[in-house]
Amino acid sequence: MIEPATIWMVILGLGITTYLIRFSFLGLLGGRPVSERVRRVLGFVPATVLPALIAPMVLSDGAGGFAVDPATGAAAAAALVAGYAAASTIAGIGAGIAGFTLVTLLL
């Protein structure tokens, strides 16, 4: 059994590390001018990070193998179609939640 003090030390350490990583960009570089090229490239970050976070959850069976759960697959398909049709990340997330909920209730 892990001691509660150890868990809190890990949480505190991760929090400080996250703060320092964010501060390195926002605090140290926040007041400097950024070129138009960098601004344009940074605009693609949300569109690349979201699929990178979601794809392992959709394609993994939880034990390191490859499998697609029907509810998860339906949510991913609904999010993809809605996000593409509406050109909106929020619409994609909402459709994914609705698709997952609907299939879960029906199965």
Tab-separated table of C-alpha atoms in Angstrom:
chain	number	residue	atom	x	y	z
A	1	MET	CA	0.000	0.000	0.000
A	2	ILE	CA	1.307	3.410	-0.928
A	3	GLU	CA	1.412	5.913	1.886
A	4	PRO	CA	-0.845	8.979	1.527
A	5	ALA	CA	2.158	11.258	2.092
A	6	THR	CA	3.901	9.701	-0.926
A	7	ILE	CA	0.855	10.251	-3.113
A	8	TRP	CA	0.628	13.900	-2.038
A	9	MET	CA	4.336	14.425	-2.703
A	10	VAL	CA	3.920	13.039	-6.224
A	11	ILE	CA	0.878	15.250	-6.839
A	12	LEU	CA	2.754	18.298	-5.530
A	13	GLY	CA	5.811	17.488	-7.660
A	14	LEU	CA	3.700	17.053	-10.794
A	15	GLY	CA	1.881	20.312	-10.080
A	16	ILE	CA	5.134	22.245	-9.693
A	17	THR	CA	6.554	20.675	-12.855
A	18	THR	CA	3.429	21.553	-14.842
A	19	TYR	CA	3.534	25.117	-13.532
A	20	LEU	CA	7.194	25.528	-14.514
A	21	ILE	CA	6.592	24.155	-18.010
A	22	ARG	CA	3.703	26.568	-18.581
A	23	PHE	CA	5.590	29.476	-17.016
A	24	SER	CA	8.521	28.890	-19.353
A	25	PHE	CA	6.260	29.760	-22.294
A	26	LEU	CA	3.769	32.200	-20.812
A	27	GLY	CA	5.871	34.007	-18.223
A	28	LEU	CA	9.210	34.201	-19.970
A	29	LEU	CA	8.080	34.492	-23.595
A	30	GLY	CA	4.631	36.052	-23.106
A	31	GLY	CA	5.648	39.662	-23.695
A	32	ARG	CA	7.821	39.079	-26.749
A	33	PRO	CA	6.597	39.556	-30.295
A	34	VAL	CA	5.914	36.369	-32.243
A	35	SER	CA	6.290	36.125	-36.001
A	36	GLU	CA	3.248	35.548	-38.200
A	37	ARG	CA	4.618	32.159	-39.251
A	38	VAL	CA	4.815	30.976	-35.626
A	39	ARG	CA	1.286	32.260	-34.955
A	40	ARG	CA	-0.022	30.366	-37.977
A	41	VAL	CA	1.691	27.134	-36.922
A	42	LEU	CA	0.457	27.448	-33.310
A	43	GLY	CA	-3.090	27.676	-34.661
A	44	PHE	CA	-2.835	24.010	-35.666
A	45	VAL	CA	-1.903	22.781	-32.169
A	46	PRO	CA	-5.482	22.126	-30.909
A	47	ALA	CA	-6.384	20.288	-34.114
A	48	THR	CA	-3.406	17.955	-33.713
A	49	VAL	CA	-3.443	17.448	-29.943
A	50	LEU	CA	-7.109	16.443	-29.605
A	51	PRO	CA	-6.914	13.472	-32.032
A	52	ALA	CA	-3.603	12.399	-30.488
A	53	LEU	CA	-5.274	12.223	-27.078
A	54	ILE	CA	-8.429	10.501	-28.311
A	55	ALA	CA	-7.055	7.927	-30.786
A	56	PRO	CA	-5.463	5.639	-28.154
A	57	MET	CA	-8.721	5.596	-26.176
A	58	VAL	CA	-10.739	4.684	-29.261
A	59	LEU	CA	-8.379	2.061	-30.691
A	60	SER	CA	-7.163	0.310	-27.526
A	61	ASP	CA	-8.810	-2.549	-25.695
A	62	GLY	CA	-7.248	-1.468	-22.400
A	63	ALA	CA	-4.798	-4.370	-22.266
A	64	GLY	CA	-2.396	-3.110	-24.902
A	65	GLY	CA	-4.243	-4.696	-27.814
A	66	PHE	CA	-6.264	-3.296	-30.680
A	67	ALA	CA	-10.065	-3.312	-30.421
A	68	VAL	CA	-12.857	-0.808	-30.937
A	69	ASP	CA	-15.754	-0.806	-28.501
A	70	PRO	CA	-19.101	-0.105	-30.252
A	71	ALA	CA	-19.932	2.871	-28.032
A	72	THR	CA	-16.471	4.360	-28.379
A	73	GLY	CA	-16.448	3.783	-32.131
A	74	ALA	CA	-19.863	5.410	-32.518
A	75	ALA	CA	-18.730	8.390	-30.463
A	76	ALA	CA	-15.585	8.778	-32.556
A	77	ALA	CA	-17.532	8.532	-35.815
A	78	ALA	CA	-20.153	11.041	-34.649
A	79	ALA	CA	-17.463	13.438	-33.467
A	80	LEU	CA	-15.572	13.145	-36.746
A	81	VAL	CA	-18.631	13.752	-38.917
A	82	ALA	CA	-20.030	16.595	-36.813
A	83	GLY	CA	-16.662	18.256	-36.340
A	84	TYR	CA	-15.937	18.136	-40.059
A	85	ALA	CA	-19.425	19.253	-41.120
A	86	ALA	CA	-19.600	22.141	-38.666
A	87	ALA	CA	-15.856	22.935	-38.769
A	88	SER	CA	-16.064	23.224	-34.997
A	89	THR	CA	-14.191	21.383	-32.262
A	90	ILE	CA	-17.024	22.037	-29.817
A	91	ALA	CA	-19.571	20.507	-32.215
A	92	GLY	CA	-17.354	17.439	-32.562
A	93	ILE	CA	-16.984	17.030	-28.811
A	94	GLY	CA	-20.725	17.455	-28.272
A	95	ALA	CA	-21.589	14.940	-30.988
A	96	GLY	CA	-19.066	12.484	-29.552
A	97	ILE	CA	-20.626	12.732	-26.103
A	98	ALA	CA	-24.116	12.353	-27.559
A	99	GLY	CA	-23.086	9.385	-29.715
A	100	PHE	CA	-21.413	7.619	-26.811
A	101	THR	CA	-24.406	8.221	-24.529
A	102	LEU	CA	-26.923	7.070	-27.124
A	103	VAL	CA	-25.116	3.827	-27.978
A	104	THR	CA	-24.450	3.094	-24.297
A	105	LEU	CA	-28.144	3.506	-23.477
A	106	LEU	CA	-29.227	1.338	-26.403
A	107	LEU	CA	-26.824	-1.545	-25.696
